[in-house]
Every structure is written in C-alpha cells, then in structure tokens.
PDB file of C-alpha atoms in Angstrom:
ATOM      1  CA  MET N 265      40.161  80.038  83.052  1.00 48.00           C
ATOM      2  CA  LYS N 266      40.603  83.513  81.606  1.00 44.00           C
ATOM      3  CA  LYS N 267      42.246  84.570  84.864  1.00 45.00           C
ATOM      4  CA  PHE N 268      44.632  81.605  84.652  1.00 42.00           C
ATOM      5  CA  ASN N 269      45.508  82.433  81.031  1.00 48.00           C
ATOM      6  CA  LEU N 270      46.121  86.078  81.951  1.00 43.00           C
ATOM      7  CA  ILE N 271      48.436  85.103  84.791  1.00 46.00           C
ATOM      8  CA  SER N 272      50.274  82.601  82.569  1.00 46.00           C
ATOM      9  CA  THR N 273      50.700  85.186  79.826  1.00 46.00           C
ATOM     10  CA  LEU N 274      51.992  87.744  82.324  1.00 41.00           C
ATOM     11  CA  PHE N 275      54.463  85.228  83.781  1.00 43.00           C
ATOM     12  CA  ILE N 276      55.791  84.329  80.334  1.00 45.00           C
ATOM     13  CA  ALA N 277      56.183  88.018  79.433  1.00 44.00           C
ATOM     14  CA  ILE N 278      58.151  88.717  82.621  1.00 44.00           C
ATOM     15  CA  ALA N 279      60.333  85.644  82.050  1.00 44.00           C
ATOM     16  CA  CYS N 280      61.093  86.703  78.478  1.00 45.00           C
ATOM     17  CA  LEU N 281      61.928  90.228  79.614  1.00 43.00           C
ATOM     18  CA  THR N 282      64.283  88.885  82.289  1.00 45.00           C
ATOM     19  CA  ILE N 283      66.073  86.647  79.790  1.00 44.00           C
ATOM     20  CA  ALA N 284      66.395  89.538  77.330  1.00 42.00           C
ATOM     21  CA  CYS N 285      67.869  91.784  80.023  1.00 43.00           C
ATOM     22  CA  LYS N 286      70.403  89.121  81.000  1.00 39.00           C
ATOM     23  CA  LYS N 287      71.348  88.660  77.365  1.00 37.00           C
ATOM     24  CA  ASP N 288      71.835  92.396  76.896  1.00 41.00           C
ATOM     25  CA  LYS N 289      73.933  92.560  80.050  1.00 38.00           C
ATOM     26  CA  GLY N 290      76.064  89.635  78.936  1.00 39.00           C
ATOM     27  CA  THR N 291      76.863  91.302  75.629  1.00 36.00           C
ATOM     28  CA  ASP N 292      77.518  94.762  77.054  1.00 50.00           C
ATOM     29  CA  GLU N 293      80.365  96.204  74.983  1.00 49.00           C
ATOM     30  CA  GLY N 294      81.741  97.934  78.082  1.00 64.00           C
ATOM     31  CA  MET N 295      82.297  94.689  79.977  1.00 91.00           C
ATOM     32  CA  VAL N 296      85.888  93.474  80.207  1.00 97.00           C
ATOM     33  CA  GLN N 297      86.163  89.740  79.617  1.00 98.00           C
ATOM     34  CA  SER N 298      89.862  89.401  78.802  1.00 98.00           C
ATOM     35  CA  ALA N 299      93.237  91.093  79.048  1.00 98.00           C
ATOM     36  CA  LYS N 300      92.747  92.196  75.442  1.00 97.00           C
ATOM     37  CA  ASP N 301      89.470  93.891  76.410  1.00 98.00           C
ATOM     38  CA  PHE N 302      91.263  95.501  79.355  1.00 98.00           C
ATOM     39  CA  THR N 303      94.017  97.070  77.254  1.00 98.00           C
ATOM     40  CA  ALA N 304      91.473  98.191  74.655  1.00 97.00           C
ATOM     41  CA  LYS N 305      89.259  99.860  77.260  1.00 97.00           C
ATOM     42  CA  PHE N 306      91.817 101.372  79.648  1.00 98.00           C
ATOM     43  CA  GLY N 307      94.970 101.640  77.536  1.00 98.00           C
ATOM     44  CA  ALA N 308      96.024 104.649  75.485  1.00 98.00           C
ATOM     45  CA  GLN N 309      93.310 105.410  72.943  1.00 98.00           C
ATOM     46  CA  GLN N 310      93.853 106.111  69.267  1.00 98.00           C
ATOM     47  CA  GLN N 311      93.354 109.745  68.296  1.00 99.00           C
ATOM     48  CA  ASN N 312      92.272 110.565  64.738  1.00 98.00           C
ATOM     49  CA  LEU N 313      92.951 113.991  63.246  1.00 98.00           C
ATOM     50  CA  GLN N 314      92.402 115.292  59.720  1.00 98.00           C
ATOM     51  CA  ILE N 315      94.931 117.353  57.772  1.00 98.00           C
ATOM     52  CA  ASN N 316      95.154 118.466  54.151  1.00 98.00           C
ATOM     53  CA  ALA N 317      98.235 116.913  52.551  1.00 98.00           C
ATOM     54  CA  SER N 318      97.916 119.428  49.702  1.00 98.00           C
ATOM     55  CA  ALA N 319      98.425 122.320  52.121  1.00 98.00           C
ATOM     56  CA  LEU N 320     101.474 121.296  54.156  1.00 98.00           C
ATOM     57  CA  PRO N 321     103.118 122.274  56.451  1.00 98.00           C
ATOM     58  CA  GLN N 322     100.505 121.560  59.108  1.00 97.00           C
ATOM     59  CA  THR N 323     100.736 120.863  62.836  1.00 98.00           C
ATOM     60  CA  VAL N 324      98.476 118.653  64.937  1.00 98.00           C
ATOM     61  CA  THR N 325      98.297 118.701  68.741  1.00 98.00           C
ATOM     62  CA  LEU N 326      97.370 115.513  70.573  1.00 99.00           C
ATOM     63  CA  ALA N 327      95.277 115.302  73.737  1.00 98.00           C
ATOM     64  CA  GLY N 328      98.338 114.916  75.992  1.00 98.00           C
ATOM     65  CA  GLY N 329     100.119 117.923  74.486  1.00 98.00           C
ATOM     66  CA  THR N 330     102.345 116.205  71.909  1.00 98.00           C
ATOM     67  CA  LYS N 331     102.758 118.313  68.766  1.00 98.00           C
ATOM     68  CA  ILE N 332     103.561 116.893  65.321  1.00 98.00           C
ATOM     69  CA  ASN N 333     104.482 119.099  62.375  1.00 98.00           C
ATOM     70  CA  PHE N 334     104.189 117.643  58.879  1.00 98.00           C
ATOM     71  CA  PRO N 335     106.407 119.668  56.514  1.00 97.00           C
ATOM     72  CA  ALA N 336     105.792 120.085  52.808  1.00 97.00           C
ATOM     73  CA  GLY N 337     106.730 116.968  50.858  1.00 96.00           C
ATOM     74  CA  SER N 338     106.787 114.669  53.889  1.00 96.00           C
ATOM     75  CA  LEU N 339     103.907 112.377  52.907  1.00 98.00           C
ATOM     76  CA  THR N 340     104.231 109.978  49.984  1.00 97.00           C
ATOM     77  CA  LYS N 341     102.550 106.751  48.935  1.00 96.00           C
ATOM     78  CA  GLY N 342     104.547 104.435  46.731  1.00 96.00           C
ATOM     79  CA  GLY N 343     106.982 107.311  46.346  1.00 96.00           C
ATOM     80  CA  VAL N 344     104.311 109.652  44.947  1.00 97.00           C
ATOM     81  CA  ALA N 345     103.321 112.788  46.855  1.00 97.00           C
ATOM     82  CA  VAL N 346     100.032 112.425  48.728  1.00 97.00           C
ATOM     83  CA  THR N 347      97.338 115.048  48.130  1.00 97.00           C
ATOM     84  CA  GLY N 348      93.972 115.833  49.672  1.00 98.00           C
ATOM     85  CA  MET N 349      92.650 115.019  53.124  1.00 98.00           C
ATOM     86  CA  VAL N 350      94.457 112.373  55.163  1.00 98.00           C
ATOM     87  CA  THR N 351      93.896 110.948  58.642  1.00 98.00           C
ATOM     88  CA  VAL N 352      96.618 111.150  61.268  1.00 99.00           C
ATOM     89  CA  GLU N 353      96.286 108.199  63.664  1.00 98.00           C
ATOM     90  CA  ALA N 354      98.171 108.688  66.917  1.00 98.00           C
ATOM     91  CA  ILE N 355      98.522 107.151  70.377  1.00 98.00           C
ATOM     92  CA  GLU N 356     100.192 108.854  73.367  1.00 98.00           C
ATOM     93  CA  VAL N 357     101.721 106.958  76.296  1.00 98.00           C
ATOM     94  CA  LEU N 358     102.985 109.587  78.728  1.00 98.00           C
ATOM     95  CA  LYS N 359     102.527 107.977  82.178  1.00 97.00           C
ATOM     96  CA  ARG N 360     103.734 104.736  83.749  1.00 98.00           C
ATOM     97  CA  SER N 361     100.182 103.626  84.429  1.00 98.00           C
ATOM     98  CA  THR N 362      99.317 104.082  80.753  1.00 98.00           C
ATOM     99  CA  VAL N 363     102.235 101.837  79.790  1.00 98.00           C
ATOM    100  CA  LEU N 364     100.734  98.976  81.822  1.00 99.00           C
ATOM    101  CA  PHE N 365      97.134  99.675  80.818  1.00 99.00           C
ATOM    102  CA  THR N 366      98.232  99.540  77.173  1.00 98.00           C
ATOM    103  CA  GLY N 367     100.045  96.221  77.579  1.00 98.00           C
ATOM    104  CA  ALA N 368     103.325  97.892  76.618  1.00 97.00           C
ATOM    105  CA  ASN N 369     106.689  98.306  78.394  1.00 97.00           C
ATOM    106  CA  THR N 370     109.915 100.291  78.633  1.00 97.00           C
ATOM    107  CA  ASN N 371     112.294  97.434  77.743  1.00 96.00           C
ATOM    108  CA  HIS N 372     115.336  98.074  75.582  1.00 93.00           C
ATOM    109  CA  VAL N 373     115.793  95.409  72.902  1.00 91.00           C
ATOM    110  CA  SER N 374     118.680  94.073  75.022  1.00 89.00           C
ATOM    111  CA  GLY N 375     116.297  93.674  77.959  1.00 88.00           C
ATOM    112  CA  ALA N 376     117.789  96.561  79.914  1.00 90.00           C
ATOM    113  CA  PRO N 377     115.145  98.758  81.591  1.00 94.00           C
ATOM    114  CA  LEU N 378     114.522 102.217  80.149  1.00 94.00           C
ATOM    115  CA  ALA N 379     113.167 105.198  82.071  1.00 94.00           C
ATOM    116  CA  SER N 380     110.422 106.662  79.919  1.00 94.00           C
ATOM    117  CA  ASP N 381     109.956 110.297  78.968  1.00 96.00           C
ATOM    118  CA  GLY N 382     106.924 109.298  76.914  1.00 97.00           C
ATOM    119  CA  PHE N 383     106.254 107.512  73.652  1.00 97.00           C
ATOM    120  CA  ILE N 384     103.768 107.740  70.814  1.00 98.00           C
ATOM    121  CA  PHE N 385     102.479 105.768  67.859  1.00 98.00           C
ATOM    122  CA  LEU N 386     102.045 107.615  64.582  1.00 98.00           C
ATOM    123  CA  ASP N 387     100.491 106.606  61.270  1.00 98.00           C
ATOM    124  CA  VAL N 388      98.930 108.549  58.401  1.00 98.00           C
ATOM    125  CA  LYS N 389      96.277 107.098  56.117  1.00 98.00           C
ATOM    126  CA  ALA N 390      95.152 108.288  52.696  1.00 97.00           C
ATOM    127  CA  ASN N 391      91.985 106.703  51.317  1.00 95.00           C
ATOM    128  CA  GLY N 392      92.076 104.159  54.134  1.00 95.00           C
ATOM    129  CA  SER N 393      95.612 102.828  53.678  1.00 96.00           C
ATOM    130  CA  SER N 394      98.910 103.895  55.234  1.00 97.00           C
ATOM    131  CA  VAL N 395     101.303 106.267  53.514  1.00 98.00           C
ATOM    132  CA  ASP N 396     104.993 105.346  53.171  1.00 96.00           C
ATOM    133  CA  GLN N 397     106.375 104.656  56.642  1.00 94.00           C
ATOM    134  CA  ASN N 398     109.787 106.052  55.710  1.00 92.00           C
ATOM    135  CA  LEU N 399     109.059 109.733  55.264  1.00 94.00           C
ATOM    136  CA  ALA N 400     110.355 111.755  52.333  1.00 94.00           C
ATOM    137  CA  VAL N 401     110.944 114.665  54.735  1.00 94.00           C
ATOM    138  CA  PRO N 402     111.166 114.115  58.528  1.00 93.00           C
ATOM    139  CA  VAL N 403     108.320 115.257  60.744  1.00 96.00           C
ATOM    140  CA  LYS N 404     109.041 117.443  63.764  1.00 96.00           C
ATOM    141  CA  ILE N 405     107.729 116.021  67.043  1.00 96.00           C
ATOM    142  CA  ALA N 406     107.519 117.754  70.428  1.00 97.00           C
ATOM    143  CA  ILE N 407     106.718 115.500  73.409  1.00 98.00           C
ATOM    144  CA  PRO N 408     105.991 117.277  76.730  1.00 98.00           C
ATOM    145  CA  ALA N 409     109.041 117.149  79.040  1.00 97.00           C
ATOM    146  CA  LYS N 410     108.562 116.661  82.776  1.00 94.00           C
ATOM    147  CA  ARG N 411     112.260 117.156  83.568  1.00 95.00           C
ATOM    148  CA  GLU N 412     115.398 118.943  82.435  1.00 94.00           C
ATOM    149  CA  GLY N 413     118.328 117.323  80.657  1.00 94.00           C
ATOM    150  CA  SER N 414     118.491 115.064  77.637  1.00 94.00           C
ATOM    151  CA  THR N 415     116.644 112.021  76.392  1.00 95.00           C
ATOM    152  CA  GLN N 416     117.279 109.481  73.648  1.00 93.00           C
ATOM    153  CA  LEU N 417     115.169 108.398  70.690  1.00 93.00           C
ATOM    154  CA  TRP N 418     114.002 104.861  70.003  1.00 93.00           C
ATOM    155  CA  ILE N 419     111.676 102.964  67.688  1.00 93.00           C
ATOM    156  CA  GLY N 420     109.335 100.158  68.717  1.00 93.00           C
ATOM    157  CA  VAL N 421     110.239  96.680  67.473  1.00 92.00           C
ATOM    158  CA  ASP N 422     109.242  93.112  68.253  1.00 90.00           C
ATOM    159  CA  GLN N 423     111.581  90.395  69.540  1.00 82.00           C
ATOM    160  CA  ASN N 424     112.733  89.771  65.958  1.00 82.00           C
ATOM    161  CA  ASP N 425     113.729  93.426  65.463  1.00 83.00           C
ATOM    162  CA  LYS N 426     110.840  94.001  63.069  1.00 86.00           C
ATOM    163  CA  PRO N 427     108.480  97.020  63.261  1.00 85.00           C
ATOM    164  CA  LEU N 428     106.126  96.400  66.158  1.00 90.00           C
ATOM    165  CA  VAL N 429     102.546  95.324  65.512  1.00 86.00           C
ATOM    166  CA  ALA N 430     100.036  93.687  67.848  1.00 85.00           C
ATOM    167  CA  ALA N 431      99.992  90.162  66.458  1.00 87.00           C
ATOM    168  CA  GLY N 432     100.726  86.612  67.544  1.00 86.00           C
ATOM    169  CA  ASN N 433     103.132  86.469  70.474  1.00 89.00           C
ATOM    170  CA  ASN N 434     104.916  89.730  69.637  1.00 92.00           C
ATOM    171  CA  GLN N 435     106.463  91.548  72.587  1.00 93.00           C
ATOM    172  CA  MET N 436     107.407  95.222  72.633  1.00 94.00           C
ATOM    173  CA  ALA N 437     111.018  96.382  72.784  1.00 93.00           C
ATOM    174  CA  TRP N 438     112.872  99.564  71.845  1.00 94.00           C
ATOM    175  CA  GLN N 439     115.946 100.044  69.682  1.00 90.00           C
ATOM    176  CA  ALA N 440     117.867 102.963  68.183  1.00 86.00           C
ATOM    177  CA  PRO N 441     116.326 104.460  65.001  1.00 83.00           C
ATOM    178  CA  ARG N 442     119.331 103.542  62.857  1.00 63.00           C
ATOM    179  CA  PRO N 443     120.861 100.552  64.671  1.00 47.00           C
ATOM    180  CA  GLN N 444     124.500  99.770  63.992  1.00 39.00           C
ATOM    181  CA  ALA N 445     126.765  97.170  65.539  1.00 38.00           C
ATOM    182  CA  ASN N 446     128.407  99.718  67.834  1.00 36.00           C
ATOM    183  CA  GLY N 447     125.247 101.712  68.597  1.00 42.00           C
ATOM    184  CA  VAL N 448     126.327 104.765  66.560  1.00 42.00           C
ATOM    185  CA  GLY N 449     123.347 106.696  65.224  1.00 45.00           C
ATOM    186  CA  GLN N 450     121.415 106.915  68.467  1.00 49.00           C
ATOM    187  CA  LYS N 451     120.151 110.465  68.842  1.00 82.00           C
ATOM    188  CA  GLU N 452     119.952 112.580  71.975  1.00 89.00           C
ATOM    189  CA  VAL N 453     117.581 115.488  72.470  1.00 93.00           C
ATOM    190  CA  ASN N 454     117.727 118.180  75.149  1.00 94.00           C
ATOM    191  CA  ALA N 455     114.604 119.453  76.866  1.00 96.00           C
ATOM    192  CA  ALA N 456     113.728 123.028  75.875  1.00 96.00           C
ATOM    193  CA  ASN N 457     110.567 125.038  76.458  1.00 96.00           C
ATOM    194  CA  SER N 458     109.084 122.122  78.440  1.00 97.00           C
ATOM    195  CA  ALA N 459     109.353 119.708  75.515  1.00 97.00           C
ATOM    196  CA  PHE N 460     111.661 117.210  73.856  1.00 96.00           C
ATOM    197  CA  THR N 461     111.589 118.401  70.234  1.00 95.00           C
ATOM    198  CA  PHE N 462     113.172 116.404  67.426  1.00 94.00           C
ATOM    199  CA  ASP N 463     112.962 115.474  63.750  1.00 92.00           C
ATOM    200  CA  PHE N 464     111.983 111.890  62.960  1.00 93.00           C
ATOM    201  CA  GLY N 465     112.105 110.216  59.569  1.00 91.00           C
ATOM    202  CA  ALA N 466     109.684 107.323  60.015  1.00 92.00           C
ATOM    203  CA  LEU N 467     106.190 106.568  61.252  1.00 95.00           C
ATOM    204  CA  GLY N 468     105.394 103.869  63.829  1.00 95.00           C
ATOM    205  CA  TRP N 469     106.227 103.641  67.545  1.00 96.00           C
ATOM    206  CA  ILE N 470     108.503 106.506  68.607  1.00 95.00           C
ATOM    207  CA  ASN N 471     109.991 106.794  72.094  1.00 94.00           C
ATOM    208  CA  CYS N 472     111.873 109.287  74.277  1.00 93.00           C
ATOM    209  CA  ASP N 473     113.669 107.237  76.951  1.00 89.00           C
ATOM    210  CA  VAL N 474     116.989 106.993  78.750  1.00 87.00           C
ATOM    211  CA  PHE N 475     118.701 103.904  80.123  1.00 80.00           C
ATOM    212  CA  TYR N 476     117.697 103.398  83.732  1.00 81.00           C
ATOM    213  CA  SER N 477     120.765 104.788  85.510  1.00 73.00           C
ATOM    214  CA  TYR N 478     122.000 102.470  88.232  1.00 78.00           C
ATOM    215  CA  SER N 479     125.671 101.528  88.526  1.00 83.00           C
ATOM    216  CA  ASN N 480     125.272  98.426  90.721  1.00 88.00           C
ATOM    217  CA  PRO N 481     126.022  94.958  89.309  1.00 94.00           C
ATOM    218  CA  LYS N 482     123.299  93.442  87.132  1.00 95.00           C
ATOM    219  CA  THR N 483     121.601  90.091  87.629  1.00 97.00           C
ATOM    220  CA  THR N 484     118.897  87.794  86.271  1.00 98.00           C
ATOM    221  CA  ILE N 485     115.692  87.368  88.248  1.00 98.00           C
ATOM    222  CA  THR N 486     112.928  84.790  87.917  1.00 99.00           C
ATOM    223  CA  VAL N 487     109.272  85.229  88.853  1.00 99.00           C
ATOM    224  CA  GLU N 488     106.852  82.367  89.400  1.00 99.00           C
ATOM    225  CA  VAL N 489     103.165  83.271  89.136  1.00 99.00           C
ATOM    226  CA  THR N 490     101.069  80.826  91.137  1.00 98.00           C
ATOM    227  CA  ASN N 491      97.295  80.529  90.778  1.00 98.00           C
ATOM    228  CA  ASN N 492      97.745  81.787  87.227  1.00 98.00           C
ATOM    229  CA  PRO N 493      94.423  81.396  85.374  1.00 98.00           C
ATOM    230  CA  GLY N 494      95.927  81.943  81.937  1.00 97.00           C
ATOM    231  CA  THR N 495      99.101  82.241  79.883  1.00 97.00           C
ATOM    232  CA  MET N 496     101.615  85.073  79.697  1.00 97.00           C
ATOM    233  CA  ALA N 497     100.335  87.982  77.618  1.00 97.00           C
ATOM    234  CA  SER N 498     101.939  89.523  74.557  1.00 96.00           C
ATOM    235  CA  PHE N 499     102.028  93.163  73.433  1.00 95.00           C
ATOM    236  CA  HIS N 500      98.611  94.807  73.818  1.00 94.00           C
ATOM    237  CA  ALA N 501      97.346  91.409  75.070  1.00 96.00           C
ATOM    238  CA  TYR N 502      96.924  90.185  71.504  1.00 95.00           C
ATOM    239  CA  SER N 503      97.413  86.763  73.062  1.00 96.00           C
ATOM    240  CA  GLY N 504      97.522  85.561  76.664  1.00 97.00           C
ATOM    241  CA  GLU N 505      95.995  86.912  79.856  1.00 98.00           C
ATOM    242  CA  THR N 506      98.763  87.506  82.428  1.00 99.00           C
ATOM    243  CA  TYR N 507     101.375  90.274  82.738  1.00 99.00           C
ATOM    244  CA  VAL N 508     104.410  90.547  85.027  1.00 99.00           C
ATOM    245  CA  PHE N 509     106.135  93.907  85.596  1.00 99.00           C
ATOM    246  CA  PHE N 510     108.888  95.344  87.781  1.00 98.00           C
ATOM    247  CA  CYS N 511     108.399  99.030  88.632  1.00 98.00           C
ATOM    248  CA  PRO N 512     111.288 100.639  90.579  1.00 96.00           C
ATOM    249  CA  LYS N 513     110.558 103.321  93.138  1.00 96.00           C
ATOM    250  CA  GLY N 514     110.936 106.881  91.927  1.00 94.00           C
ATOM    251  CA  SER N 515     111.673 106.084  88.277  1.00 93.00           C
ATOM    252  CA  ASN N 516     109.334 105.993  85.297  1.00 94.00           C
ATOM    253  CA  VAL N 517     110.274 102.399  84.471  1.00 96.00           C
ATOM    254  CA  ALA N 518     107.843  99.630  83.517  1.00 98.00           C
ATOM    255  CA  ALA N 519     110.073  96.607  82.935  1.00 97.00           C
ATOM    256  CA  GLN N 520     108.029  93.698  81.634  1.00 98.00           C
ATOM    257  CA  LEU N 521     109.209  90.142  82.303  1.00 98.00           C
ATOM    258  CA  TYR N 522     108.068  87.806  79.535  1.00 97.00           C
ATOM    259  CA  THR N 523     110.917  85.399  78.765  1.00 96.00           C
ATOM    260  CA  PRO N 524     109.679  81.858  79.593  1.00 96.00           C
ATOM    261  CA  ALA N 525     111.529  80.116  82.433  1.00 96.00           C
ATOM    262  CA  GLY N 526     109.256  77.119  83.079  1.00 95.00           C
ATOM    263  CA  ALA N 527     105.595  76.539  83.870  1.00 93.00           C
ATOM    264  CA  ASN N 528     104.078  79.879  84.959  1.00 96.00           C
ATOM    265  CA  LYS N 529     107.582  81.308  85.267  1.00 98.00           C
ATOM    266  CA  VAL N 530     109.214  84.230  83.487  1.00 98.00           C
ATOM    267  CA  LYS N 531     112.627  85.803  83.848  1.00 98.00           C
ATOM    268  CA  SER N 532     114.329  89.059  83.059  1.00 97.00           C
ATOM    269  CA  TYR N 533     116.808  89.202  80.230  1.00 94.00           C
ATOM    270  CA  ASP N 534     120.132  87.845  81.480  1.00 96.00           C
ATOM    271  CA  ASN N 535     122.143  90.244  83.639  1.00 95.00           C
ATOM    272  CA  THR N 536     119.942  93.297  83.116  1.00 94.00           C
ATOM    273  CA  MET N 537     118.322  93.904  86.534  1.00 95.00           C
ATOM    274  CA  PRO N 538     120.348  96.169  88.869  1.00 94.00           C
ATOM    275  CA  VAL N 539     121.136  94.612  92.253  1.00 96.00           C
ATOM    276  CA  GLY N 540     119.964  96.682  95.218  1.00 95.00           C
ATOM    277  CA  VAL N 541     117.107  98.482  93.475  1.00 95.00           C
ATOM    278  CA  GLN N 542     113.862  98.669  95.433  1.00 97.00           C
ATOM    279  CA  GLY N 543     110.555  98.408  93.666  1.00 97.00           C
ATOM    280  CA  ARG N 544     107.269  96.629  93.164  1.00 98.00           C
ATOM    281  CA  MET N 545     107.027  93.308  91.389  1.00 99.00           C
ATOM    282  CA  LEU N 546     103.456  92.852  90.224  1.00 99.00           C
ATOM    283  CA  SER N 547     101.270  90.650  88.110  1.00 99.00           C
ATOM    284  CA  PHE N 548      97.731  91.024  86.860  1.00 99.00           C
ATOM    285  CA  SER N 549      95.523  88.766  84.803  1.00 99.00           C
ATOM    286  CA  ILE N 550      92.066  89.011  83.240  1.00 98.00           C
ATOM    287  CA  LYS N 551      90.269  85.934  81.976  1.00 98.00           C
ATOM    288  CA  ASN N 552      86.590  85.111  81.436  1.00 98.00           C
ATOM    289  CA  GLY N 553      85.528  88.378  83.060  1.00 98.00           C
ATOM    290  CA  ARG N 554      87.484  87.690  86.262  1.00 98.00           C
ATOM    291  CA  PHE N 555      90.328  89.828  87.574  1.00 99.00           C
ATOM    292  CA  TYR N 556      93.457  88.706  89.419  1.00 99.00           C
ATOM    293  CA  TYR N 557      96.289  90.676  91.009  1.00 99.00           C
ATOM    294  CA  ALA N 558      99.435  90.147  93.078  1.00 99.00           C
ATOM    295  CA  ALA N 559     102.217  92.497  94.163  1.00 99.00           C
ATOM    296  CA  GLN N 560     105.303  92.342  96.333  1.00 98.00           C
ATOM    297  CA  GLU N 561     107.750  95.009  97.481  1.00 98.00           C
ATOM    298  CA  VAL N 562     111.208  93.702  96.631  1.00 98.00           C
ATOM    299  CA  THR N 563     114.872  94.645  96.665  1.00 98.00           C
ATOM    300  CA  ILE N 564     116.665  93.077  93.722  1.00 97.00           C
ATOM    301  CA  SER N 565     119.341  90.575  94.769  1.00 98.00           C
ATOM    302  CA  ALA N 566     121.673  88.336  92.783  1.00 98.00           C
ATOM    303  CA  GLY N 567     119.916  85.390  91.142  1.00 98.00           C
ATOM    304  CA  GLN N 568     116.657  86.244  92.882  1.00 98.00           C
ATOM    305  CA  ASN N 569     113.583  84.012  92.643  1.00 98.00           C
ATOM    306  CA  ILE N 570     110.260  85.675  93.437  1.00 98.00           C
ATOM    307  CA  ALA N 571     106.852  84.050  93.865  1.00 98.00           C
ATOM    308  CA  LEU N 572     103.672  86.006  93.193  1.00 99.00           C
ATOM    309  CA  SER N 573     100.353  84.398  94.074  1.00 99.00           C
ATOM    310  CA  LEU N 574      97.456  85.801  92.078  1.00 99.00           C
ATOM    311  CA  SER N 575      94.237  86.386  94.013  1.00 99.00           C
ATOM    312  CA  GLU N 576      90.859  87.159  92.512  1.00 98.00           C
ATOM    313  CA  THR N 577      89.855  90.789  92.898  1.00 98.00           C
ATOM    314  CA  THR N 578      87.824  93.449  91.091  1.00 98.00           C
ATOM    315  CA  GLU N 579      88.330  95.476  87.947  1.00 98.00           C
ATOM    316  CA  ALA N 580      88.447  98.655  90.046  1.00 98.00           C
ATOM    317  CA  ALA N 581      91.113  97.201  92.341  1.00 98.00           C
ATOM    318  CA  VAL N 582      93.387  96.368  89.394  1.00 99.00           C
ATOM    319  CA  GLN N 583      92.834  99.851  87.956  1.00 98.00           C
ATOM    320  CA  ASN N 584      93.664 101.507  91.275  1.00 99.00           C
ATOM    321  CA  ALA N 585      96.800  99.414  91.733  1.00 99.00           C
ATOM    322  CA  ILE N 586      98.087 100.380  88.290  1.00 99.00           C
ATOM    323  CA  ASN N 587      97.167 104.057  88.681  1.00 99.00           C
ATOM    324  CA  SER N 588      99.075 104.189  91.986  1.00 98.00           C
ATOM    325  CA  LEU N 589     102.321 103.534  90.089  1.00 98.00           C
ATOM    326  CA  ASP N 590     102.327 107.108  88.769  1.00 98.00           C
ATOM    327  CA  SER N 591     103.251 108.380  92.244  1.00 97.00           C
ATOM    328  CA  TYR N 592     105.286 105.365  93.358  1.00 97.00           C
TER     329      TYR N 592
END
C-alpha cells in the first residue's frame, strides 16, 4: 500500500511538473503569436538616451550611426524651456528589411513609391511626458548616407494627413514637412562626409527619401491574397495580420499595398506603379503563432492582377525572406 501511494505521489508530481512546463512555454514572452508580436520583436527597436536639457547643446549618437544635436533653447514644454534630465526616444530604420520588420513602408502620401535613404522616429520626454513636438530651435540630424547626391525630407503621417501613431487602422505615408498646394517647401539635402545632414523643426517620424525614379507610364495593380488567415495589417501591425509589399530590384523601395479592393484583395494607389519594373511581390502573415508567406517575381504591366497564395512556413523562413531583400 505504501509502495502504491509512493508511486501515485510520484506520478502526480511528474504530471504537475509537465503541466507547469507547458504553461511556462505557452506564456514565453519571446514567442511570436501575431503580426504585432512580430514587428515588436524583429522591427526597429526604441533606443533611450539621457541628456541634460539644462546643459544644451548636446549630441546623441544612435546605434545605426545617426547623430542628433539638440541646440540651446530647442526643448520646451507648453512653451516653457525644459530643464534637467530628459529622455531621448529614437528609432532608426536604415535598411529595407527593417522597414518590413517594423510594419512600415516607403509610400509617399500620394501612393507613389519612395526610395529610402533611411528614416527615424524622435521624441523627447521630460518627467515621463513628451516635450513640445514643434521645436523652439531646430535640431540638427545626420543620417548615414550610402550614396552620393541629394535626398529629400519628409514627415510621417497617417492616411488622414495627421501625425503618424500606431493606432486603429492607421497606415504610414510620407509628406513634405511644410506641405503646400504646389509642393513648395520640400527640402533637399546633399550627401557630405558620408551623411545627409539637415536641420529639422519638429519631432516625430523623419525621413530621407527620393521619389523612385522611373519614367515609364504608371498603372494600378491589384493583388489577391488567397489562403489568407487574417485581415490586412495596419502600421506596426496595430491591427490585422497580413502585409503585402512590392520591392523592386536594385532599389531601396518597400511599397506597401493596403487599399482595399475586395475580399482579400488590395491595390496600389491609382496610377502610381511604373510599368516595366521588375521586382518581388510578397505577402506575409502571422496569426495564432503560425507563419505564412508567399512571393512572386513580377514585371509590372498595365492593369495587372496578381495572385499570391499564402503557405504555412516557419518564423525563420519569413525572417530569411525579408532579410534577403537587403541584397535584392
């Protein structure tokens, strides 16, 4: 009887241990269960740096080499000069793969593709809340340049031309810092000393991009995603599970298609995709801890309709496919 009780007790202990292990595994913070988890884990990470607002000017250098100089008098809160220690919160997106991992894009607000020279997010917090987004004195930003020539400056907005935040169904787009009806006010910056260096008068999403240069006629394309386990994802996957991108060969473009065109269908903005361009149309989706991917090499043609069929795959396979775009 004692032997039976001992065996029973041992069995129960092992069973409890097994259940506990499964529970721990199921709640592992490193496990990706959704597209939102995916962008949080593999997308550009927030960098936090401390500076003394009472001792400006000060310069911070981000992990990817971006430098930001805060001049004297630049930081205010409610119009009053900020003093003491503040936290600079920054995000760098300097590679095409990072654009996709972050759930972002290089779409102009008109829908035209932009070729990215890199973009950042910048905020400054004093006592836990943001300082004035419109700066009293512009900051000086230097983003590493991988080419010669000039670039243009943009700010991140949502589809309603409001400052971009990850919320609801917001999608990322880029517009000129001081938009006017005729586009006047857009600023160009020349590369010098391996950097695009410029003054910028506001915090938020800040971009160095040029319009994707291709003189061929433009068209509208439609992509149908079959076997789609979820819905189309918004900026940073705040909602939805599935992304669709067009990535041209040899250009740092990540054009996201998100305009609804029917069940599991999205389209480009009207007459924005250059006919004759070769590239990769791809889709990926993450839902309930499962990963899906589809890709097709395409040449853009007038009024093109493309079908992508998502197949279940692994987290590593999706990562590798996205990373490969940096040399595509």
